[in-house]
Coordinates of C-alpha atoms in Angstrom, one line a residue:
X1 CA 195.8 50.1 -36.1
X2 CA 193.7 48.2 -33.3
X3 CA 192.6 44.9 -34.0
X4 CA 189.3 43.6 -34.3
X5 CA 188.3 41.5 -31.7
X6 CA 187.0 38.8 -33.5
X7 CA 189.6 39.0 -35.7
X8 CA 192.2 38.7 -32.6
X9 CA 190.7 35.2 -31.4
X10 CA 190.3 33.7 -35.3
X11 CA 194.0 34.8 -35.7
X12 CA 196.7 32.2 -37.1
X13 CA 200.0 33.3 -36.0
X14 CA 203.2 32.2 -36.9
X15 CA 204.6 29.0 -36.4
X16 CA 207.6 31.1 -34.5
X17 CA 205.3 32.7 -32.4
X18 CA 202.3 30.1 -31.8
X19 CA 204.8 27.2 -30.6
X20 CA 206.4 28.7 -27.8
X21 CA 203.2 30.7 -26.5
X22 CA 201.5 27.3 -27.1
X23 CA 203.9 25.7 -25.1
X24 CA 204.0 28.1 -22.1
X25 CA 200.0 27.5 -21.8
X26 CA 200.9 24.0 -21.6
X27 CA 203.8 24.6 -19.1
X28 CA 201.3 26.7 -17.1
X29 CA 199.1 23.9 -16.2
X30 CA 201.2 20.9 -16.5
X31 CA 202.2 20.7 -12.6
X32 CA 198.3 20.9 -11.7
X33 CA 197.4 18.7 -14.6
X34 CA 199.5 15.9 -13.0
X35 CA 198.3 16.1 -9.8
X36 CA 194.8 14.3 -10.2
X37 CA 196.2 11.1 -11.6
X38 CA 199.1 11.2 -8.8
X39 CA 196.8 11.7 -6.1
X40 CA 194.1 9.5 -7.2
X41 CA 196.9 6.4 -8.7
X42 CA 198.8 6.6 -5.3
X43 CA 195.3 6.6 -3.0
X44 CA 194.1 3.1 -4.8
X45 CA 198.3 1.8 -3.9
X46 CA 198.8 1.6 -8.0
X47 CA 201.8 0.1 -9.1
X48 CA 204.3 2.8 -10.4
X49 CA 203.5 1.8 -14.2
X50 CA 200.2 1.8 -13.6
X51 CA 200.2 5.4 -12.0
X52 CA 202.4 6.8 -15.1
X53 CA 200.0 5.2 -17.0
X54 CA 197.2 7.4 -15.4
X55 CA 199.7 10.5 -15.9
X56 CA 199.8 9.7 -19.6
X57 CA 196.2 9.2 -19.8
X58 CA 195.3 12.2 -18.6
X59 CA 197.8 14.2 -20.3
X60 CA 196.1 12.8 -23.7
X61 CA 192.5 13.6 -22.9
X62 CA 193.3 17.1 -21.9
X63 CA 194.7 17.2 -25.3
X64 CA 191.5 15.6 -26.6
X65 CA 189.3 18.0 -24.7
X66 CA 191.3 21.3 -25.0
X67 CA 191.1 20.9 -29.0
X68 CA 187.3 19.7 -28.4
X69 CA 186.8 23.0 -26.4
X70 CA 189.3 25.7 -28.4
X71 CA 188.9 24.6 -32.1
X72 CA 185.5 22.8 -31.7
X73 CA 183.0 20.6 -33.2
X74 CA 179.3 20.8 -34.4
X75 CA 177.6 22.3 -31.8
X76 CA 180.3 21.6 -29.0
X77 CA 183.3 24.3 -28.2
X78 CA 183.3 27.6 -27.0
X79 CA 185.9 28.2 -29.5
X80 CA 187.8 30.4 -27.2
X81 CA 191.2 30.3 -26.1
X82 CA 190.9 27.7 -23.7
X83 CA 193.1 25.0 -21.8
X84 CA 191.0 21.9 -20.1
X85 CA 192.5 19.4 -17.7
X86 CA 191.1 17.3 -14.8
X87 CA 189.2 19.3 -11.9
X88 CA 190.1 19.3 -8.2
X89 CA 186.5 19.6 -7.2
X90 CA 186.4 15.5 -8.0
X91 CA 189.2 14.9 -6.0
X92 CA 187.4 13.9 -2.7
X93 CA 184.6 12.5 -4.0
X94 CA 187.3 9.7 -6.1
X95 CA 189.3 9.7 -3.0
X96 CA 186.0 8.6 -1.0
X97 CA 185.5 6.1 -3.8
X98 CA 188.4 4.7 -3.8
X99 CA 188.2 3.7 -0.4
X100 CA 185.0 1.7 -0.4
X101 CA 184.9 -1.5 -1.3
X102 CA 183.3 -3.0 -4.4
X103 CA 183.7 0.6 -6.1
X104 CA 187.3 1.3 -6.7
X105 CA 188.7 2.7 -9.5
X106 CA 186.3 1.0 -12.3
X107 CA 183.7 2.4 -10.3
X108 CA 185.4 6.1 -10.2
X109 CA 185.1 5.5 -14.2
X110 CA 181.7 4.2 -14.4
X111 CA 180.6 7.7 -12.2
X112 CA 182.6 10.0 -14.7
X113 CA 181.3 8.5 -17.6
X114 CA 177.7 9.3 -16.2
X115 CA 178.5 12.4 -15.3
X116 CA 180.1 13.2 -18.6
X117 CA 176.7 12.0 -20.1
X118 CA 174.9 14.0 -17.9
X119 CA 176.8 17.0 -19.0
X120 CA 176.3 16.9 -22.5
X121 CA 172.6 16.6 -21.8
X122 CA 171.8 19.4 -19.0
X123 CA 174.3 21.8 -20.7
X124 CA 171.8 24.0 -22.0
X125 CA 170.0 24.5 -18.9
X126 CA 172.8 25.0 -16.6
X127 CA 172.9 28.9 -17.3
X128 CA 169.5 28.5 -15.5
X129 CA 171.0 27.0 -12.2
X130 CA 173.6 30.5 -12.4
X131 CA 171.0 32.0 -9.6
X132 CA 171.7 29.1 -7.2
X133 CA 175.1 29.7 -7.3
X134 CA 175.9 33.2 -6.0
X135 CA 179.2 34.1 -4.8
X136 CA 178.5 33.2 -1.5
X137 CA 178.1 29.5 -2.4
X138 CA 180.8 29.4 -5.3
X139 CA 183.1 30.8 -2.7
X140 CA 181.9 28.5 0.0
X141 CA 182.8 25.5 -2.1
X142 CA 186.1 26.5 -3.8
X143 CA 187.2 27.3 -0.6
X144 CA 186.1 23.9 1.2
X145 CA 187.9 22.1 -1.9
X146 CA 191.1 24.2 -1.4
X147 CA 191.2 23.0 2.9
X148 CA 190.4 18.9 1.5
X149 CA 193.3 19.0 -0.6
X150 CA 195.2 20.7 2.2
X151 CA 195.5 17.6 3.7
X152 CA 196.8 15.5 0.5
X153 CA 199.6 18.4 0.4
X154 CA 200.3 18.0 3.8
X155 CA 201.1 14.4 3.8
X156 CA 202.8 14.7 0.5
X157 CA 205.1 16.8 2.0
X158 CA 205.8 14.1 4.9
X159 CA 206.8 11.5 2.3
X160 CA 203.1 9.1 2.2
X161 CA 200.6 8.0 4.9
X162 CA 201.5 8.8 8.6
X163 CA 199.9 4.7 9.3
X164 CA 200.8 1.9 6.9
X165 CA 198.1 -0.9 6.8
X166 CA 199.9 -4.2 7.5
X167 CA 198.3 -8.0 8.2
X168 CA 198.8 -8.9 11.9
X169 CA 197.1 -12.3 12.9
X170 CA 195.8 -12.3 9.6
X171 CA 193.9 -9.1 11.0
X172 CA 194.7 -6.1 9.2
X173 CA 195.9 -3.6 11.4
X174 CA 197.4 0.1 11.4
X175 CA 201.2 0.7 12.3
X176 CA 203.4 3.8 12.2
X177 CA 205.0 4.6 8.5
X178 CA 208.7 4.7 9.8
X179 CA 209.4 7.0 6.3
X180 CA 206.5 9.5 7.8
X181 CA 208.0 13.1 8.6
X182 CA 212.0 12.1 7.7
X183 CA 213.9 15.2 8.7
X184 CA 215.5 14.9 4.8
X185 CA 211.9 14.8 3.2
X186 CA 210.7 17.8 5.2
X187 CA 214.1 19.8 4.3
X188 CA 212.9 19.0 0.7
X189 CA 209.4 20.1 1.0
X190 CA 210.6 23.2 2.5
X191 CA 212.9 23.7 -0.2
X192 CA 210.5 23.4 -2.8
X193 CA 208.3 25.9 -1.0
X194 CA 211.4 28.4 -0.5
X195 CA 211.8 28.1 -4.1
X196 CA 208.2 28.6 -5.1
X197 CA 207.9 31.5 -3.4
X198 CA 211.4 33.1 -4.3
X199 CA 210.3 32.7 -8.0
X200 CA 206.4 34.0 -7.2
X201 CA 208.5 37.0 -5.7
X202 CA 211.4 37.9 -7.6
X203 CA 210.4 36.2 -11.0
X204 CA 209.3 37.8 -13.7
X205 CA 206.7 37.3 -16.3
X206 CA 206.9 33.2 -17.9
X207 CA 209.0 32.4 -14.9
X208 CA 206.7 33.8 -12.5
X209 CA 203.9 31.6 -14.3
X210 CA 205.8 28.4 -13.8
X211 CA 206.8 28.8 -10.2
X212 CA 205.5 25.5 -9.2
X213 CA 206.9 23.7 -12.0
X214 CA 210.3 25.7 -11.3
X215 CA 209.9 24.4 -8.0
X216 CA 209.2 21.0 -8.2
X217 CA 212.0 20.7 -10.9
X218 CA 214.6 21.9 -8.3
X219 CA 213.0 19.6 -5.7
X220 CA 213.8 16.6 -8.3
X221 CA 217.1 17.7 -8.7
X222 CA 217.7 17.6 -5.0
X223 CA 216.3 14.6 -4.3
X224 CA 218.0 13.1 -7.1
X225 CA 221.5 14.6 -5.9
X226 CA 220.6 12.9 -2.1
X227 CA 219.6 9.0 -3.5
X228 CA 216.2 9.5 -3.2
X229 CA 214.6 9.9 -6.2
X230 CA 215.4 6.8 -8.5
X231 CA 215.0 7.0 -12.8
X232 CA 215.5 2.7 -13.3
X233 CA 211.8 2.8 -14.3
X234 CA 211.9 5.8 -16.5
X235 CA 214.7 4.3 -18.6
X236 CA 213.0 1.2 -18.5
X237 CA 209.4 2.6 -19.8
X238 CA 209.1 2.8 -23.9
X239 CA 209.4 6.2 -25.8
X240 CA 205.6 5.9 -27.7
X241 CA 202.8 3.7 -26.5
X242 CA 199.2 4.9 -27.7
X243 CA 196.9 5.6 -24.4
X244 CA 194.0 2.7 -24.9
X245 CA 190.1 3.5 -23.8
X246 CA 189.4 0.7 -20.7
X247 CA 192.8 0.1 -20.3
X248 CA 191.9 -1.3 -16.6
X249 CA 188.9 -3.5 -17.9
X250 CA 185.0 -2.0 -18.1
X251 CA 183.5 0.1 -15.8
X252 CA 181.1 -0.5 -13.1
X253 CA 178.0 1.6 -12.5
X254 CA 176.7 2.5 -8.8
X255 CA 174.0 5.2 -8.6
X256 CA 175.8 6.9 -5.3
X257 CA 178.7 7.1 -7.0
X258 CA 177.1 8.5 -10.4
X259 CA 175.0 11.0 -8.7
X260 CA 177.6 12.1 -6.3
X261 CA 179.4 12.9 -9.6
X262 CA 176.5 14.2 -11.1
X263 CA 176.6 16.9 -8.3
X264 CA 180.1 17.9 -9.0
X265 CA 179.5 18.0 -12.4
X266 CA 176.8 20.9 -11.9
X267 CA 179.4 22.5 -10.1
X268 CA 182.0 22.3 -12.5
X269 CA 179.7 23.5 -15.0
X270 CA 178.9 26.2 -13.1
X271 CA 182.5 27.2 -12.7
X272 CA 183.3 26.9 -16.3
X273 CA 180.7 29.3 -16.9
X274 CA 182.2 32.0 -14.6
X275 CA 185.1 30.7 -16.9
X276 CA 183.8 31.2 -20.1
X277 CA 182.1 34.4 -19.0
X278 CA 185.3 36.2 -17.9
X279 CA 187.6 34.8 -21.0
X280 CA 184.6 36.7 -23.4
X281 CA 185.5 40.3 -21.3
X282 CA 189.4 39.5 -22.0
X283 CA 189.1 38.6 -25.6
X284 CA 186.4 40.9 -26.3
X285 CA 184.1 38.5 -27.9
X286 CA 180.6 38.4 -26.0
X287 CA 179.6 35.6 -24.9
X288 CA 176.1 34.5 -25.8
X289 CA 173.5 31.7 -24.6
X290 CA 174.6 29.5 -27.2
X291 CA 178.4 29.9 -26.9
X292 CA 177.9 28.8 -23.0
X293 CA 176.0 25.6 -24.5
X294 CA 178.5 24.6 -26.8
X295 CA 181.4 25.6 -24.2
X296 CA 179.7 23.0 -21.4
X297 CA 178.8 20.4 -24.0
X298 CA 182.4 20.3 -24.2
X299 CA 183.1 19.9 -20.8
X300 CA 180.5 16.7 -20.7
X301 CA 182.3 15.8 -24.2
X302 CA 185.8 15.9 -22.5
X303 CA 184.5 14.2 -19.1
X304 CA 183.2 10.9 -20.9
X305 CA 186.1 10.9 -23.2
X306 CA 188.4 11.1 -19.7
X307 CA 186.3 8.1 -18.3
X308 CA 186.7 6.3 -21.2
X309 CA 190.3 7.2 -21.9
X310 CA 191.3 6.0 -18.1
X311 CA 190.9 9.9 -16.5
X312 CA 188.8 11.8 -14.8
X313 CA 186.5 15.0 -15.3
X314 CA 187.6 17.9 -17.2
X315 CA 187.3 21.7 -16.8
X316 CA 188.8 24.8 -18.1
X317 CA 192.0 25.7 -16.4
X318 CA 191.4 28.9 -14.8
X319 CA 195.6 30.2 -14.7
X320 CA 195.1 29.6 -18.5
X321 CA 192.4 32.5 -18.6
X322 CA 194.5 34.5 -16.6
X323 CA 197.7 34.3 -18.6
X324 CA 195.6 35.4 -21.3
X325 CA 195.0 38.2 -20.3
X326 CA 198.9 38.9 -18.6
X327 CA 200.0 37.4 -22.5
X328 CA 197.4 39.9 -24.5
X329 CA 197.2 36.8 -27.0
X330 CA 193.7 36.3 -27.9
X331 CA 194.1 33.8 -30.2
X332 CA 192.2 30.1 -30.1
X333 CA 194.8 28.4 -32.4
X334 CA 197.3 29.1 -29.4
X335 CA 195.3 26.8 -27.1
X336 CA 194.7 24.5 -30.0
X337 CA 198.4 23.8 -30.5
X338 CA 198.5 23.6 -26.9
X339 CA 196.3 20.8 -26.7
X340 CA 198.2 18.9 -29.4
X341 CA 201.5 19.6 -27.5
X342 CA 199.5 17.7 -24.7
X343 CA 198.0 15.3 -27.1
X344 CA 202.1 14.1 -28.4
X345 CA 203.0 14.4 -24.1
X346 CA 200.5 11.5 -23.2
X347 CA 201.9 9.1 -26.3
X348 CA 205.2 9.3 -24.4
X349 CA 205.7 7.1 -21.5
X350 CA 208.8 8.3 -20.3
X351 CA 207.5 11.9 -19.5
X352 CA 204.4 9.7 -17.4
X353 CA 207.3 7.8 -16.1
X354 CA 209.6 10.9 -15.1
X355 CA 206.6 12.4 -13.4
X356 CA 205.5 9.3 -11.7
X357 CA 209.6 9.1 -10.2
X358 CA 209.0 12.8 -8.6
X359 CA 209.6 11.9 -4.7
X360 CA 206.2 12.6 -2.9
X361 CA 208.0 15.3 -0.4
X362 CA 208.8 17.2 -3.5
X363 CA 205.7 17.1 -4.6
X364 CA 204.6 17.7 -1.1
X365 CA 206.3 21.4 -1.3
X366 CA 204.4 22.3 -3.9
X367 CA 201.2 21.0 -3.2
X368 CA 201.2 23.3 -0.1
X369 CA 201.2 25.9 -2.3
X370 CA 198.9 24.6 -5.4
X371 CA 196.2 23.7 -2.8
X372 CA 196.5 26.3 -0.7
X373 CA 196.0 28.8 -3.9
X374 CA 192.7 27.1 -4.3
X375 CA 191.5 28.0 -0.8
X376 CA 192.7 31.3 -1.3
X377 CA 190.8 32.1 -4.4
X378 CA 187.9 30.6 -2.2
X379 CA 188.4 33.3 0.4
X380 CA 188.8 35.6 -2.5
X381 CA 185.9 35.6 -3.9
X382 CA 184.0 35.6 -0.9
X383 CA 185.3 39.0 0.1
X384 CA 183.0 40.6 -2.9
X385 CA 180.1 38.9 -1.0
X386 CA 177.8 41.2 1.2
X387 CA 178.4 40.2 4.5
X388 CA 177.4 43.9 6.2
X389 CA 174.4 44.3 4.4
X390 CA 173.1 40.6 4.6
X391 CA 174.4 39.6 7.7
X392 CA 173.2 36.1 7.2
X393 CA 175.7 35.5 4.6
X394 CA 178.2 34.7 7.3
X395 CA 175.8 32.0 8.4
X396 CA 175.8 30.2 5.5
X397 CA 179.9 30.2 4.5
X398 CA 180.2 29.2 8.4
X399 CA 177.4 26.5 8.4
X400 CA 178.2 25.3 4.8
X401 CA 181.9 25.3 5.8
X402 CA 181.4 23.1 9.3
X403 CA 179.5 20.9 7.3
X404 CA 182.4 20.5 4.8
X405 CA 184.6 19.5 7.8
X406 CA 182.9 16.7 9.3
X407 CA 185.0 14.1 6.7
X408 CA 188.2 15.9 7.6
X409 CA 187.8 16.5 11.5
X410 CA 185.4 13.4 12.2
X411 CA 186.0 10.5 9.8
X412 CA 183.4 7.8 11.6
X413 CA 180.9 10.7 12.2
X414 CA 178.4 8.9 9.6
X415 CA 179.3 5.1 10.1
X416 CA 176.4 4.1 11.3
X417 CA 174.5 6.0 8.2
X418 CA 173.7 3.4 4.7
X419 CA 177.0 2.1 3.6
X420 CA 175.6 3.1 -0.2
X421 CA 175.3 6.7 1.4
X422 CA 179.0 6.9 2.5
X423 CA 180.7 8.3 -0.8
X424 CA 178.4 11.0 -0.7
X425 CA 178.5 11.9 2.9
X426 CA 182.2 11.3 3.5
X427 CA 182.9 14.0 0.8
X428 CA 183.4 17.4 2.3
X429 CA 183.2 19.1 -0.7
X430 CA 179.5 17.7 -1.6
X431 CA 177.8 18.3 2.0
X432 CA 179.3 21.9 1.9
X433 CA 177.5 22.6 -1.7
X434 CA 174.4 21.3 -0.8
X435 CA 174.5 22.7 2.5
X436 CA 175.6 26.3 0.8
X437 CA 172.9 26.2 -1.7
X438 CA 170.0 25.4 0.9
X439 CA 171.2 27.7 3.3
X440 CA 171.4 30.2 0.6
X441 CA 168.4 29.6 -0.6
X442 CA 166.9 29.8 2.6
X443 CA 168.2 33.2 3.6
X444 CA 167.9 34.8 0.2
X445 CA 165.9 33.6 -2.0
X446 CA 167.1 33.0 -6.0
X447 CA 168.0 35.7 -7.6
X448 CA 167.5 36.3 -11.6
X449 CA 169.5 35.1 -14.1
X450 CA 171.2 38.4 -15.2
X451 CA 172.3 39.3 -11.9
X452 CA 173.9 35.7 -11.3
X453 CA 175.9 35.8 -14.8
X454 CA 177.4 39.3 -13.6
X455 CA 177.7 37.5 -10.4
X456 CA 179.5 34.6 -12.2
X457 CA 182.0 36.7 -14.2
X458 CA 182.9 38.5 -11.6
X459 CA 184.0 35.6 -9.5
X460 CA 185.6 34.1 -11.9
X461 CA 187.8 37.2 -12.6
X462 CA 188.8 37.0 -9.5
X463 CA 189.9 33.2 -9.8
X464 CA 193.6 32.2 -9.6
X465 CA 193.1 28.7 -8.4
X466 CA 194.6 25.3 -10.4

């Protein structure tokens, strides 16, 4: 007899059965969960504690905002099987942050609490902002944000930085990084990658879904098995500590910062609401003007609490939607256990720890592959734009994306621009979505609403990135 829809995403099921398919959600987007706090904690030269301390931190408030989103409060939660962790599309904006003086990571807070703030109160007029954000632009960006990261991946996979900053004189100065490139830490990398790919290959089902964590799991191993990859600190960190909010003192507030966040945090939104729009076509349960409020109150909800709880902003996890559908399991109270699974993960330091021990070539191998994904599903969705029929479609994605490169190709190209000004401009990912949306704009018009939230779900079907 079929099942109701409704009925399938209110369903309670077993302990036997929610725990494990709880747990495979969780397992699902654990290696991209991760990969925020590393990149970010190892970019401001953390101590190791520190940067486990960031892993558990943001293991706990994707717990926090996951049951926020999936079992909901008054007015917040789309109440839909959903998993939330930290966006990539922040990543080089913090990155850019963390690099100027006076802002640092308090100041990476201060923006995400803003921009969590700023969430919760635009939510219900972000659907309006849909027509600015047509495939052509969504695609544009995701797939800038995809060839950023490329380059964190890249020099993962060469074991750190290629040039060390060192004190010469009492100047500082660059030198070489004689650990850069190792012949051993490539091997590794490539390794990891062989292994990825065997599993996306020849794996089936739940191991096909965890290929990367597979992956980076054997990496470990190896690296463990060749000396380099050392545990002292894991055994040394405590079994239960409770994640504190402000754990690195208050956060500062600097408007650059906080409306360069602000920007990504209409994008985001934007996202989720491809997100949310897709997951209503899978579980069957329509998704209404009101549900898309209460589903992007929850990602300004889960953003402050990140920058409160030490983390950074949150989104729905988009290979969560798609196992969904692969799983058939409609259910809401699946994601909700998940979120406590993830919840119980951040009170345990020696998980953060273990994490934080992973050798940065291992994880080098696999961010090939993680960040590369995101480009991908960039480039995918951009092949359902109209390029033959609007020609000037390709004009924008090129313009948009040469705009996106500057900070890559041409770090100094703004130096002589306002110093305020820099954490904006020397973030790729921002000048290609405001140059995407003008140019779009430019060439053809706004659209209506209707035809951007088909526009919407249909991207986001096509979405596989972490």
């Amino acid at each position: 007899m079929p099942v109701d829809p409704a009925d399938a995403v209110e369903e309670m099921l077993p302990p036997a059965r929610l725990v494990p398919l709880a747990l495979q959600h969780v397992l699902v987007m654990y290696a991209g969960a991760v990969a925020v706090p590393l990149i970010i904690g190892r970019a401001l030269g953390l101590p190791p504690e520190e940067v486990a301390f960031l892993i558990s931190a943001d293991l706990f408030a994707c717990g926090l905002a996951t049951l926020i989103q999936s079992a909901g409060l008054p007015g917040v939660g789309i109440r839909l099987p959903v998993m939330m962790g930290v966006t990539f599309a922040a990543v080089g904006p913090m990155l850019s942050m963390a690099a100027t003086p006076g802002i640092g990571l308090l100041g990476i807070y201060g923006s995400v609490i803003a921009a969590g703030i700023f969430g919760l109160l635009v939510a219900p007029f972000v659907s309006r902002l849909l027509p600015l954000f047509p495939p052509v632009v969504t695609g544009t960006i995701i797939l800038v944000i995809g060839i950023s990261l490329m380059r964190v991946g890249i020099n993962w996979a060469g074991g750190g930085q290629p040039t060390l900053t060192k004190m010469v004189d009492g100047v500082p100065a660059a030198v070489p990084n004689p650990n850069y490139a190792q012949g051993s830490g490539l091997g590794i990398a490539f390794m990891v990658l062989l292994t990825i790919l065997a599993l996306i290959r020849w794996g089936r089902g739940f191991l096909a879904n965890v290929a990367v964590l597979a992956g980076i799991v054997a990496g470990s191993v190896l690296a463990a098995f060749l000396g380099l990859m050392h545990l002292d600190k894991v055994a040394a960190a405590p079994w239960f500590a409770p994640v504190l909010p402000f754990h690195f003192g208050w956060p500062q507030f600097h408007l650059v910062p906080i409306a360069t966040m602000c920007v990504v945090m209409i994008v985001v939104m934007i996202e989720s609401t491809g997100m949310f729009l897709a997951l209503g076509e899978i579980t069957g349960r329509p998704v209404s003007q009101k549900d898309l409020a209460r589903g992007l109150r929850a990602d300004g909800l889960g953003t402050l609490l990140g920058g409160i709880f030490n983390t950074f902003p949150y989104t729905s996890f988009s290979q969560n939607v798609g196992l969904v559908g692969v799983t058939g399991v409609r259910s809401r109270f699946v994601t909700v256990a998940g979120g406590v699974i993830m919840l119980a993960l951040g009170l345990l330091p020696k998980m953060a720890a273990l994490v934080e021990a992973v050798p940065q070539v291992v994880l080098g191998g696999a961010g090939l592959v993680m960040f590369g994904m995101v480009a991908a599903t960039g480039a995918r969705i951009l092949t359902g734009v109209d390029f033959r029929g609007q020609p000037k479609n390709q004009f924008v994605v090129a313009i948009a994306v040469g705009f996106g490169m500057i900070p890559l190709v041409a770090p100094t190209f703004f130096r002589n621009l306002p110093h305020a000004l820099h954490p904006l401009l020397e973030s790729g990912i921002l000048l290609a979505s405001i140059a995407a949306v003008v140019l779009n704009a430019f060439f053809n018009g706004v659209g209506s609403t209707e035809q951007a939230g088909r526009d919407a779900s249909a991207a986001a079907a096509a979405a596989e990135h972490v």
